[in-house]
Amino acid sequence: MKMLIVSALVCAMMVLTRAAPPPEEIPQNETESHLVKRSTDCSLGWSLLGGRCYHYNPRHMTWARAEKNCQSLGGNLASVHNIQQFSHVQKLIFKATHENDPAWIGGSDAEEDGQWFWSDGTPFRYQYWCHGEPNNFFGDQHCLQMNFSAK
């Protein structure tokens, strides 16, 4: 499976403690990340929505490496289950980049084409993506990205 290198990633953490800042020493080829974690408050640099803390990391990496980075912080790439989460992640991307840079989130169909799942194990039911997405274009898009724009 080919992995794209993107300029952002989104992590989702679902733990009951405070979110810790990302580690300082991460290899150079990494991507940006949003990190989400179950909590009642978030550490500096994190954003709270619905009991989850989100964080954006501007390093470049593949989807698999982005997921491992999130796991090292106690979470997963972000899953999107409603329009509030979708909008929140979009705003985090724009606030951090001031552009429409793509960000990895936790959706993948790497195990079986067309059978999307979230890396955190929650059901993949959200359907309000851009028209026709996710579509696994030419059988080569097995990991989900989103950005600030509607395109």
mmCIF file of C-alpha atoms in Angstrom, residues 19-110:
data_model
loop_
_atom_site.group_PDB
_atom_site.id
_atom_site.type_symbol
_atom_site.label_atom_id
_atom_site.label_comp_id
_atom_site.label_asym_id
_atom_site.label_seq_id
_atom_site.Cartn_x
_atom_site.Cartn_y
_atom_site.Cartn_z
ATOM 1 C CA ALA A 19 -2.974 15.679 27.340
ATOM 2 C CA ALA A 20 0.797 16.013 27.324
ATOM 3 C CA PRO A 21 2.617 18.115 24.750
ATOM 4 C CA PRO A 22 4.121 16.207 21.820
ATOM 5 C CA PRO A 23 7.695 14.980 22.285
ATOM 6 C CA GLU A 24 10.427 17.306 21.040
ATOM 7 C CA GLU A 25 12.468 14.661 19.211
ATOM 8 C CA ILE A 26 10.436 13.319 16.298
ATOM 9 C CA PRO A 27 12.169 12.333 13.028
ATOM 10 C CA GLN A 28 12.405 15.025 10.356
ATOM 11 C CA ASN A 29 10.062 13.344 7.831
ATOM 12 C CA GLU A 30 6.958 13.674 9.971
ATOM 13 C CA THR A 31 3.592 15.400 9.499
ATOM 14 C CA GLU A 32 1.391 17.872 11.335
ATOM 15 C CA SER A 33 -0.988 16.433 13.886
ATOM 16 C CA HIS A 34 -4.088 17.185 15.837
ATOM 17 C CA LEU A 35 -4.289 15.127 18.952
ATOM 18 C CA VAL A 36 -7.526 14.333 20.702
ATOM 19 C CA LYS A 37 -7.834 13.018 24.223
ATOM 20 C CA ARG A 38 -10.784 12.453 26.609
ATOM 21 C CA SER A 39 -10.512 15.050 29.369
ATOM 22 C CA THR A 40 -12.236 17.889 31.182
ATOM 23 C CA ASP A 41 -9.389 20.288 30.434
ATOM 24 C CA CYS A 42 -6.399 20.328 28.116
ATOM 25 C CA SER A 43 -2.725 21.221 28.385
ATOM 26 C CA LEU A 44 -1.354 24.362 26.768
ATOM 27 C CA GLY A 45 -1.420 24.014 22.987
ATOM 28 C CA TRP A 46 -4.384 21.637 23.043
ATOM 29 C CA SER A 47 -8.030 22.380 22.235
ATOM 30 C CA LEU A 48 -11.052 20.871 24.020
ATOM 31 C CA LEU A 49 -14.247 19.700 22.299
ATOM 32 C CA GLY A 50 -16.727 17.177 23.657
ATOM 33 C CA GLY A 51 -14.376 15.816 26.304
ATOM 34 C CA ARG A 52 -11.499 15.370 23.839
ATOM 35 C CA CYS A 53 -8.281 17.358 23.552
ATOM 36 C CA TYR A 54 -7.011 18.098 20.044
ATOM 37 C CA HIS A 55 -3.469 19.059 19.117
ATOM 38 C CA TYR A 56 -1.870 20.003 15.802
ATOM 39 C CA ASN A 57 1.707 18.891 15.086
ATOM 40 C CA PRO A 58 3.265 20.525 11.986
ATOM 41 C CA ARG A 59 5.659 17.702 11.112
ATOM 42 C CA HIS A 60 5.522 15.563 7.945
ATOM 43 C CA MET A 61 4.955 11.786 8.094
ATOM 44 C CA THR A 62 3.044 8.951 6.483
ATOM 45 C CA TRP A 63 -0.391 7.940 7.785
ATOM 46 C CA ALA A 64 1.051 4.876 9.564
ATOM 47 C CA ARG A 65 3.784 6.939 11.213
ATOM 48 C CA ALA A 66 1.246 9.613 12.172
ATOM 49 C CA GLU A 67 -0.901 6.949 13.857
ATOM 50 C CA LYS A 68 2.138 5.600 15.720
ATOM 51 C CA ASN A 69 2.998 9.148 16.809
ATOM 52 C CA CYS A 70 -0.513 9.572 18.198
ATOM 53 C CA GLN A 71 -0.318 6.197 19.945
ATOM 54 C CA SER A 72 2.971 7.229 21.561
ATOM 55 C CA LEU A 73 1.015 10.127 23.069
ATOM 56 C CA GLY A 74 -1.773 7.822 24.288
ATOM 57 C CA GLY A 75 -4.286 8.250 21.469
ATOM 58 C CA ASN A 76 -5.058 7.712 17.817
ATOM 59 C CA LEU A 77 -5.515 9.807 14.725
ATOM 60 C CA ALA A 78 -8.794 11.711 15.082
ATOM 61 C CA SER A 79 -12.096 10.094 14.222
ATOM 62 C CA VAL A 80 -14.994 12.256 13.027
ATOM 63 C CA HIS A 81 -18.506 11.331 14.150
ATOM 64 C CA ASN A 82 -20.445 14.583 13.791
ATOM 65 C CA ILE A 83 -20.357 18.008 12.168
ATOM 66 C CA GLN A 84 -19.028 19.647 15.361
ATOM 67 C CA GLN A 85 -15.934 17.410 15.356
ATOM 68 C CA PHE A 86 -15.508 17.903 11.603
ATOM 69 C CA SER A 87 -15.677 21.708 11.934
ATOM 70 C CA HIS A 88 -13.414 21.734 14.992
ATOM 71 C CA VAL A 89 -10.672 19.782 13.214
ATOM 72 C CA GLN A 90 -10.991 21.989 10.113
ATOM 73 C CA LYS A 91 -10.608 25.119 12.249
ATOM 74 C CA LEU A 92 -7.572 23.669 14.039
ATOM 75 C CA ILE A 93 -5.896 23.027 10.695
ATOM 76 C CA PHE A 94 -6.578 26.557 9.463
ATOM 77 C CA LYS A 95 -5.578 28.194 12.746
ATOM 78 C CA ALA A 96 -2.247 26.355 12.680
ATOM 79 C CA THR A 97 -1.455 26.709 8.974
ATOM 80 C CA HIS A 98 -3.512 29.681 7.701
ATOM 81 C CA GLU A 99 -3.890 27.526 4.589
ATOM 82 C CA ASN A 100 -5.926 24.573 3.340
ATOM 83 C CA ASP A 101 -3.191 22.038 4.056
ATOM 84 C CA PRO A 102 -4.368 18.416 4.263
ATOM 85 C CA ALA A 103 -4.160 16.583 7.589
ATOM 86 C CA TRP A 104 -4.228 12.864 8.297
ATOM 87 C CA ILE A 105 -7.175 11.681 10.342
ATOM 88 C CA GLY A 106 -7.890 8.139 11.517
ATOM 89 C CA GLY A 107 -9.956 6.800 8.617
ATOM 90 C CA SER A 108 -8.548 3.958 6.516
ATOM 91 C CA ASP A 109 -9.670 1.183 4.194
ATOM 92 C CA ALA A 110 -6.224 -0.428 4.098
#
